[in-house]
Coordinates of C-alpha atoms and ligand atoms in Angstrom, one line a residue:
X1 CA 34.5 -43.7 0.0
X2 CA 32.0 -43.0 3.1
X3 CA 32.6 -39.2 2.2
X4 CA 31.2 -40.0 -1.3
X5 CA 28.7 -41.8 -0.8
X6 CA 27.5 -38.7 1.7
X7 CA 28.3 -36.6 -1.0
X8 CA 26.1 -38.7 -3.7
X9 CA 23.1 -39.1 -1.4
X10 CA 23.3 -34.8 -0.4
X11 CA 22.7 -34.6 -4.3
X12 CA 20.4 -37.1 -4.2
X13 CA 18.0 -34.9 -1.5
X14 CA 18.8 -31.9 -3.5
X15 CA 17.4 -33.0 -7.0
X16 CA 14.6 -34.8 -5.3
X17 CA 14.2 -31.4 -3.7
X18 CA 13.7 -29.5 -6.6
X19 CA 12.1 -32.3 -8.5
X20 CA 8.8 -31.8 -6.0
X21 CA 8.7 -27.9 -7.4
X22 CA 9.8 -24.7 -6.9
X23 CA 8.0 -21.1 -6.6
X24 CA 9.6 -17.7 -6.7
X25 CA 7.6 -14.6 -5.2
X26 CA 8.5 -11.5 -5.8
X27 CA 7.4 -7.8 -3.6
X28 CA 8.9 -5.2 -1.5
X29 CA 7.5 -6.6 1.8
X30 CA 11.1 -7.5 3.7
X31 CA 12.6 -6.7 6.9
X32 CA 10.1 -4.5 8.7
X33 CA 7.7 -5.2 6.0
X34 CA 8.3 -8.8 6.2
X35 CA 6.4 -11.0 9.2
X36 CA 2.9 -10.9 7.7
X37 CA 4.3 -12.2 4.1
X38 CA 6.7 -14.9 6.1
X39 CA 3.4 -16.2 7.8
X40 CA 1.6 -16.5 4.5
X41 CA 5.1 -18.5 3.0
X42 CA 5.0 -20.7 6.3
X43 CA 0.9 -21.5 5.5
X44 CA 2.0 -22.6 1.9
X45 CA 4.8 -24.8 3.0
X46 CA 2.5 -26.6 5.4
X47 CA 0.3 -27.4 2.2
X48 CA 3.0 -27.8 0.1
X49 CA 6.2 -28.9 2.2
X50 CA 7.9 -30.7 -0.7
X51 CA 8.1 -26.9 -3.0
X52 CA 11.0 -25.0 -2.2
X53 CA 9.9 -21.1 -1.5
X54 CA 12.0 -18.3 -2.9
X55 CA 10.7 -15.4 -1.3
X56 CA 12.8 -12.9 -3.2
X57 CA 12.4 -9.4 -2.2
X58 CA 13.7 -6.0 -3.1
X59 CA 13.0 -3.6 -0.3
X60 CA 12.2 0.3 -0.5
X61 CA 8.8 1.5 0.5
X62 CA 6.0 1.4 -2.0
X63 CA 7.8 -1.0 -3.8
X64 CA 9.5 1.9 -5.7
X65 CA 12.9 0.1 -6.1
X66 CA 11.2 -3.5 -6.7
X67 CA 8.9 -2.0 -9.6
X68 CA 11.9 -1.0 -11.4
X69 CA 13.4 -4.8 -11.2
X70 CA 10.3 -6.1 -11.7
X71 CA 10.3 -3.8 -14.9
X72 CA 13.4 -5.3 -16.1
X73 CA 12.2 -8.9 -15.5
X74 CA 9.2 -9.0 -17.0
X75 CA 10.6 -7.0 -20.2
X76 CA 14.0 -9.3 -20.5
X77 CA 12.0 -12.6 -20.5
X78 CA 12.2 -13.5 -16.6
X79 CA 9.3 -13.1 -14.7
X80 CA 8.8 -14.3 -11.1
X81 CA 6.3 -17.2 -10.9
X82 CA 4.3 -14.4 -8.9
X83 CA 4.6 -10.4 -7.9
X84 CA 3.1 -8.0 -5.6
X85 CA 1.0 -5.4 -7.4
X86 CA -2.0 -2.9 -6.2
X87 CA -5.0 -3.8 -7.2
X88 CA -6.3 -1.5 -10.0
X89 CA -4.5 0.5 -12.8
X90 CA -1.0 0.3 -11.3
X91 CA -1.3 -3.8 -13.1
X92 CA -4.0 -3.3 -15.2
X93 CA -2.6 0.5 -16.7
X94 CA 0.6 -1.7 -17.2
X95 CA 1.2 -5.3 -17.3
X96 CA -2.4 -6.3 -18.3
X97 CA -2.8 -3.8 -21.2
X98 CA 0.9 -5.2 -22.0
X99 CA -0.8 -8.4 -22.9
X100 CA 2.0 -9.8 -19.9
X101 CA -0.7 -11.4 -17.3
X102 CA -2.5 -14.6 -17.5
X103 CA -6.9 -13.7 -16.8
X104 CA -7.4 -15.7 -13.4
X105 CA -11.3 -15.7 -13.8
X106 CA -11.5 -19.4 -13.9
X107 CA -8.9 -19.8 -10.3
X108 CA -11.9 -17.1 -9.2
X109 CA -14.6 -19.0 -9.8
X110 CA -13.1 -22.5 -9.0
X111 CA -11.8 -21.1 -5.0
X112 CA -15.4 -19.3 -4.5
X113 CA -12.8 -16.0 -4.6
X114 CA -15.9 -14.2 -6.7
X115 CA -18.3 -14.7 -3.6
X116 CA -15.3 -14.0 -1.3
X117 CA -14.2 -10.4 -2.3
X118 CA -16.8 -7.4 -2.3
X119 CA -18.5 -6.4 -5.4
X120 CA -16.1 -3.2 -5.9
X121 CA -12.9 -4.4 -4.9
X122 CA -13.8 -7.1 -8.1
X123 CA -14.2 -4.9 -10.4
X124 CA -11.2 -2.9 -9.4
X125 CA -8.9 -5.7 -10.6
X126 CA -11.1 -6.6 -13.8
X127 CA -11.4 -5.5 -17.2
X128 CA -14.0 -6.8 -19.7
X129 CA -15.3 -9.9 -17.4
X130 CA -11.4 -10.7 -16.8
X131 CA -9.8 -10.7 -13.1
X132 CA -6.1 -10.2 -13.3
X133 CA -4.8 -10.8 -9.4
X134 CA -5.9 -11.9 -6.1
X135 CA -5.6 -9.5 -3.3
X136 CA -4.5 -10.2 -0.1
X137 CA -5.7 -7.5 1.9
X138 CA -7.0 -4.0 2.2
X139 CA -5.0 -1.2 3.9
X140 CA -6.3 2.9 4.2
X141 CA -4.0 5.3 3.1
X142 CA -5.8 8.8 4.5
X143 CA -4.8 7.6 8.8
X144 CA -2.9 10.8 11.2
X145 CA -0.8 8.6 13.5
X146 CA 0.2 10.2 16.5
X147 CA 1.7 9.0 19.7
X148 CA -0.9 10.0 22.6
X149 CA 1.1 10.4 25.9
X150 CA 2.4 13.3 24.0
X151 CA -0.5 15.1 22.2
X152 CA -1.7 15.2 26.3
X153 CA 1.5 16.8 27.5
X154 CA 1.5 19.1 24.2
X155 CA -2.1 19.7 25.4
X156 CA -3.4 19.5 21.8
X157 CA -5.7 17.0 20.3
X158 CA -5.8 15.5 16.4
X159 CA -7.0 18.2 13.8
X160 CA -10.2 17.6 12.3
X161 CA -9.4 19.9 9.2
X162 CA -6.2 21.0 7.4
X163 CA -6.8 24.9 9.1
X164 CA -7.2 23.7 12.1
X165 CA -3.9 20.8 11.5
X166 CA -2.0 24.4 10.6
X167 CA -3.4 26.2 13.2
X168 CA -2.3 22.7 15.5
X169 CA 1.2 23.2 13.8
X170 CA 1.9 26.9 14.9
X171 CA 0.6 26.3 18.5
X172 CA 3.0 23.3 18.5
X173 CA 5.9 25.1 16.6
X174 CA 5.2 28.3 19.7
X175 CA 5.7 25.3 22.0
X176 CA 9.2 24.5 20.5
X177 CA 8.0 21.3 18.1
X178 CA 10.5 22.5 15.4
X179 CA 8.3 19.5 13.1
X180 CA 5.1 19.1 13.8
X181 CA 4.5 17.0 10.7
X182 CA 7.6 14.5 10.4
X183 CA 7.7 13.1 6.3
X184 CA 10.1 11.0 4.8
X185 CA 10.9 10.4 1.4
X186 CA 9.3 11.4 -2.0
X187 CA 6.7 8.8 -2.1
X188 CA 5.9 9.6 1.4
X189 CA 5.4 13.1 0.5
X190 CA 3.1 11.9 -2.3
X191 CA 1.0 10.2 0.1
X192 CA 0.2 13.0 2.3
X193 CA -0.3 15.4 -1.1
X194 CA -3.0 12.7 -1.8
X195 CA -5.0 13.0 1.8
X196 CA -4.3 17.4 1.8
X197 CA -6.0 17.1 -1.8
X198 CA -8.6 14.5 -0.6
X199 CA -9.2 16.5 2.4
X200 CA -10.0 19.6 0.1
X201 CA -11.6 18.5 -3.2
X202 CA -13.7 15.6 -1.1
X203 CA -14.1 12.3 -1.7
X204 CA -16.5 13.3 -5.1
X205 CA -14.1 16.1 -6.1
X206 CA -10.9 13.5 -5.9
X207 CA -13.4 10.4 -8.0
X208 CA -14.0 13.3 -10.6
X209 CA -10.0 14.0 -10.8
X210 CA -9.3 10.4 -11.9
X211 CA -12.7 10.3 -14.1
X212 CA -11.7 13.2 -15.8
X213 CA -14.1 15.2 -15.1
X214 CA -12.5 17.8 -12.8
X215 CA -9.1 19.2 -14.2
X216 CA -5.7 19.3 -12.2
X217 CA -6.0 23.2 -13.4
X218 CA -9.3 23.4 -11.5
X219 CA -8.9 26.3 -8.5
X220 CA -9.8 23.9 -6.1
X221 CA -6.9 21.8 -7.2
X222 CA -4.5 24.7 -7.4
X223 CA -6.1 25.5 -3.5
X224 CA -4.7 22.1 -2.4
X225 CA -1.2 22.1 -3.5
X226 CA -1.8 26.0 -2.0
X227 CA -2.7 23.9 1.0
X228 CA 0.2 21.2 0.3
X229 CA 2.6 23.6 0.6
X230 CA 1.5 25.3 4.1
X231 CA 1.6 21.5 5.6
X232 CA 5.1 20.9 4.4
X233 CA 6.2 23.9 6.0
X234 CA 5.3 21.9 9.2
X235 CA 7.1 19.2 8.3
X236 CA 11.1 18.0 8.9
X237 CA 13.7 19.5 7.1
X238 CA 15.2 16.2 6.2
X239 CA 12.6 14.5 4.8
X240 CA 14.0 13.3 2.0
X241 CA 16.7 10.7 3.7
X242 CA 14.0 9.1 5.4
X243 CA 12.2 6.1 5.5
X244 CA 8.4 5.7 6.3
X245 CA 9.9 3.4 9.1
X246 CA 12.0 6.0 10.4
X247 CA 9.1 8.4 9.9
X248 CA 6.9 6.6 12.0
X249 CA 10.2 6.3 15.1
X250 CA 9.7 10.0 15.1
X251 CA 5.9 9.6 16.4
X252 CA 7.0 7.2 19.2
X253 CA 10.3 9.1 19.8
X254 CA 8.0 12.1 20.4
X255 CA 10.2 14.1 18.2
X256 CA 7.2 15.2 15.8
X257 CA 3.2 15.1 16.7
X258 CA 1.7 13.8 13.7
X259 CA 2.5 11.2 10.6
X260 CA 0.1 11.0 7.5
X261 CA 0.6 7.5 6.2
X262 CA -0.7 4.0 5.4
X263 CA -2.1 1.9 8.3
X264 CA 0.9 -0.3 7.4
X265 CA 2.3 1.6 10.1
X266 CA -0.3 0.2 12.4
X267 CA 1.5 -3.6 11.7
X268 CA 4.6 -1.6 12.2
X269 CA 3.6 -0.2 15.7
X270 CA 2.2 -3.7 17.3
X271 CA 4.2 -6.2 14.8
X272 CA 7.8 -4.5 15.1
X273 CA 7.4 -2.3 18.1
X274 CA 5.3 -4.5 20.3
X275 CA 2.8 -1.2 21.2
X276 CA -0.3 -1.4 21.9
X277 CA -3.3 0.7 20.0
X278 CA -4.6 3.6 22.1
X279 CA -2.1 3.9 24.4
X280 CA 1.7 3.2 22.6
X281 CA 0.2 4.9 19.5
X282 CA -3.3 6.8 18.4
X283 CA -4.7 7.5 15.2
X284 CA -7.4 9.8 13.6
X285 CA -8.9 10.1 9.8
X286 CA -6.5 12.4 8.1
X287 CA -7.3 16.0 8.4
X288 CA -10.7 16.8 6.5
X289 CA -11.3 13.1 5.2
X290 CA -13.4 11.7 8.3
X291 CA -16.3 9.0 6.8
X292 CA -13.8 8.5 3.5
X293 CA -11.8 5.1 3.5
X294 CA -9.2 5.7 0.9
X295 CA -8.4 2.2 0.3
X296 CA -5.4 0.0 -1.5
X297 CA -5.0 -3.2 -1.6
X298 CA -1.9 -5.8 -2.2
X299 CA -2.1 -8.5 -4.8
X300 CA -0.7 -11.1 -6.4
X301 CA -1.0 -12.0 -10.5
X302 CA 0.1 -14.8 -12.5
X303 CA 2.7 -13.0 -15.4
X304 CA 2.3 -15.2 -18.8
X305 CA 5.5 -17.5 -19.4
X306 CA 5.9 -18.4 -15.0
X307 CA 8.5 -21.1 -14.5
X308 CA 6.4 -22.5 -11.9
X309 CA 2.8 -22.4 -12.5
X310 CA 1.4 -24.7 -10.7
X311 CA 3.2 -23.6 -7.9
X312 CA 2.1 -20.0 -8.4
X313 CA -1.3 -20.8 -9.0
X314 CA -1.3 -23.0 -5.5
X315 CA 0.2 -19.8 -4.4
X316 CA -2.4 -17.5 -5.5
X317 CA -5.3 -20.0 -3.7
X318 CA -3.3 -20.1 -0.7
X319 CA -2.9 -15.8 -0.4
X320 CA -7.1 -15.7 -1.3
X321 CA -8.3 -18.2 1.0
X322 CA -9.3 -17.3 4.5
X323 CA -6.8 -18.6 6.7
X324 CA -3.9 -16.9 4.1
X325 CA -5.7 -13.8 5.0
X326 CA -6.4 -14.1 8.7
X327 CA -2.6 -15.5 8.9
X328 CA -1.0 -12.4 7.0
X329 CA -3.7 -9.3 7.4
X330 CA -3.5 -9.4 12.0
X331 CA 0.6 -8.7 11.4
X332 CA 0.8 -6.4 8.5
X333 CA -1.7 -3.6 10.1
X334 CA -4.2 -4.1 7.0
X335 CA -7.5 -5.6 7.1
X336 CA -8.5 -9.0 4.9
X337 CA -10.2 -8.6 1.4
X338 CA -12.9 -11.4 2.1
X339 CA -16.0 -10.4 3.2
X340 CA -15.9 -13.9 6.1
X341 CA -12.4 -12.7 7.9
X342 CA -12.3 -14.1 11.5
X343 CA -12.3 -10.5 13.2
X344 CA -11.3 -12.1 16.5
X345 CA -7.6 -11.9 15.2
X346 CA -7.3 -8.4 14.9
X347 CA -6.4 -5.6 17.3
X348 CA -8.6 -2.9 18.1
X349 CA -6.7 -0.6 15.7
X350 CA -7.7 -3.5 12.7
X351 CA -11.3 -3.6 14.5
X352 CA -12.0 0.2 13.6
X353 CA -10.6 -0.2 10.3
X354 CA -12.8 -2.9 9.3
X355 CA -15.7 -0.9 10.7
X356 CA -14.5 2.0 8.7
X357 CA -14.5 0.0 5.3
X358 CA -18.3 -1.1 5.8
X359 CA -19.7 2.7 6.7
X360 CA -17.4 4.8 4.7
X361 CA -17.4 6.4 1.3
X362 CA -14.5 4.3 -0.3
X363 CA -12.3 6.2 -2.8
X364 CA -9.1 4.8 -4.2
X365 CA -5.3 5.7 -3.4
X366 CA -2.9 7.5 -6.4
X367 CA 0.7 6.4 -4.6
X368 CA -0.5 3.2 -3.9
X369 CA -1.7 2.2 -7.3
X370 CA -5.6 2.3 -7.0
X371 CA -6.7 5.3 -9.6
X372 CA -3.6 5.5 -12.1
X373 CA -1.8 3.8 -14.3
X374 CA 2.2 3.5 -13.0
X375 CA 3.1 6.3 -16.3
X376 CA 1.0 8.7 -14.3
X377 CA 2.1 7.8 -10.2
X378 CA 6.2 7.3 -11.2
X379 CA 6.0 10.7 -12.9
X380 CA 4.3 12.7 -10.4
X381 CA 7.3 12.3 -8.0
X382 CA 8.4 14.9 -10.1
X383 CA 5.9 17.2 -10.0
X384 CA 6.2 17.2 -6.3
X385 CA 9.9 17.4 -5.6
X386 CA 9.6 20.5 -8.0
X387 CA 6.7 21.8 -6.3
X388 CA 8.1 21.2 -3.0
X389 CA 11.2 23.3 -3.5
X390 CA 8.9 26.2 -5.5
X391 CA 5.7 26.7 -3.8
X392 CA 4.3 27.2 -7.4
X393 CA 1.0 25.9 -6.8
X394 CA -0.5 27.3 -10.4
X395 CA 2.5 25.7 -12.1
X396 CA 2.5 22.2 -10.4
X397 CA -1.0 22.1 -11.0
X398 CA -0.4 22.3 -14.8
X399 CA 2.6 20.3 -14.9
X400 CA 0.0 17.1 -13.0
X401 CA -2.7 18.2 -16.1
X402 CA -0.1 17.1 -18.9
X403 CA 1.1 14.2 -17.1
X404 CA -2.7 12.9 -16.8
X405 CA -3.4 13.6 -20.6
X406 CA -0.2 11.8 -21.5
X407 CA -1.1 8.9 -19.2
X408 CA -5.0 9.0 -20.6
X409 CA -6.3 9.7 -17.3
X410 CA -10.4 9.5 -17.5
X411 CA -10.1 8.1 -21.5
Ligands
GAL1 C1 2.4 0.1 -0.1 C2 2.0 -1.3 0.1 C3 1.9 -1.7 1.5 C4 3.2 -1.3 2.2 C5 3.7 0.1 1.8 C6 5.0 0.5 2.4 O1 2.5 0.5 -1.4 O2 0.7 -1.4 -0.5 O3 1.6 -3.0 1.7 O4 4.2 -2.3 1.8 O5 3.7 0.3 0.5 O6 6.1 -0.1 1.7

């Protein structure tokens, strides 16, 4: 009798549980990747303790296994209540043009978020007076990361240029650095293609790419993948069974000098590592992109049909508002979004960062969803595996050209 009563009143807490609401979130960002998101879910739950979090996650770097679910969600009728997306085409180029997002201009105007967020980053998530997500931080994707205790016993310092990071590599390779340059997987690889072709075209050349108004055929575009190719012959043989996680071990290992890859491996170094900037890790502009920020940034959106709306939309004021910001953007390596973030809370690594994205020439990242709809940035893995294994710089270079026609690229 006593046991059923228990039993009746465990129910009891349960439905009254769920009664109070429910919220699913859905991104990429776990193990590793997770602290900074977990301090954003622990803010919401103080606001809202009676909502019961799902934070469901499907890990892989880049989100390139969670797109795929995500995919198969939103097309089958199931979408989370709310998902990590990069700001710009990756949702608009997609979901938005899909008719699949609800416009959050009204949640902007109603949290101050359109006073909150620079000029530029706003109109990166809008189309026709429309915002479709708010973003929760901003994180540069052109950073070297090297470990400095060794460049000193190396005796070599961070290349300013990509001939002078190959003539680095050979002085390092006649000093018995079989990998200079440590990469991991495909998208990794895509993400240094983007700072070699930054580095080359410049910040104007690489705007001009996306506009349309400089071809993938153009000889300064065949010169980078020319370029491309020379810096992978630096890199690990065994690239492609690597994480970005793993990548980065191989900076603090010492095994490899240098790392081109999101300052995501900053909140890796202090949050997961426990080292300190400067002195457990160092860090430079990529090679040739010194005064260009090329920037991404996380957000969330509200998909048309969420179970949980009002849940989500709490969820969406919670991630905009400063305290979601200055709770999640100190751990994840990335700086806030908001113009007001408490600066105090940041390491010096963050510090420069933030410095960087009020002086720099900001362009935005292909991997990471900035300049190209998904079409274009899934298919280009392609183009580089193939490249990668050919060296054929003339044929890569038209192989990207069709891929940007097909995806409209500058339309
Ligand atoms: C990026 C994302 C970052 C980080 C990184 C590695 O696309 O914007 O926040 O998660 O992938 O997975």
């Amino acid at each position: 009798m006593k046991k059923a009563l228990l039993i009746a009143a465990a129910l009891a807490v349960t439905t009254s549980a769920s009664a109070a609401g429910k919220l699913e979130i859905f991104s990429w960002w776990s193990g590793d990747e997770g602290p900074a998101l977990e301090a954003l879910v622990k803010l919401y739950k103080q606001k809202y303790p009676s909502v019961a979090v799902d934070n469901a996650t499907v890990s892989g770097g880049a989100g390139t296994n969670a797109k795929a679910v995500l995919k198969t969600r939103m097309l089958g009728g199931t979408p989370p209540d709310s998902f990590q997306a990069h700001a710009g085409q990756e949702l608009i180029g997609t979901w938005v043009v899909a008719g699949r997002m609800e416009d959050l201009s009204s949640l902007f105007k109603s949290e101050g978020f359109d006073k909150a967020f620079p000029k530029d980053l706003i109109k990166l998530i809008s189309t026709n007076g429309k915002i479709w997500s708010v973003p929760v931080n901003v994180h540069r994707s052109n950073v070297m990361w090297y470990n400095p205790a060794k460049l000193k016993a190396w005796g070599v310092t961070a290349p300013k240029t990509w001939p002078e990071f190959l003539k680095t590599c050979s002085t390092l390779k006649a000093k018995g650095v079989a990998a200079p340059l440590v990469v991991g997987e495909n998208w990794t690889q895509q993400h240094l293609w983007e700072s070699v072709m930054i580095g080359t075209l410049g910040a104007q050349g690489w705007e001009n790419l996306w506009a349309g108004k400089m071809k993938f055929t153009d000889p300064k575009v065949v010169a980078g993948f020319t370029t491309f190719g020379k810096v992978m012959d630096c890199a690990n043989k065994d690239a492609s069974g690597l994480s970005w996680q793993q990548a980065s071990d191989r900076i603090i290992d010492g095994t490899s000098a240098f790392n081109i890859m999101g300052d995501w491996a900053a909140g890796y170094f202090t949050t997961t590592k426990k080292l300190a900037p400067n002195t457990g890790f160092g860090w430079a502009p990529a090679p040739g992109t010194t005064k260009t920020f090329v920037m991404l940034a996380d957000s969330f959106g509200l998909p048309k049909g969420a179970k949980n709306r009002t849940e989500a939309m709490n969820w969406l004021k919670v991630l905009g508002s400063k305290a979601g910001q200055d709770a999640f953007n100190p751990l994840k390596g990335s700086i806030a979004a908001r113009t007001d973030s408490d600066l105090s809370k940041y390491n010096t690594y963050s510090k420069s960062a933030a410095a960087d994205w009020k002086s720099n020439k900001i362009v935005g990242s292909l991997v990471h969803g900035a300049v190209a709809p998904e079409s274009f940035t899934s298919a280009f893995g392609a183009v580089i595996d193939q490249f990668v294994a050919s060296k054929n710089s003339a044929g890569a270079a038209a192989a990207a050209q069709q891929l940007a026609v097909r995806a409209g690229i500058g339309k």
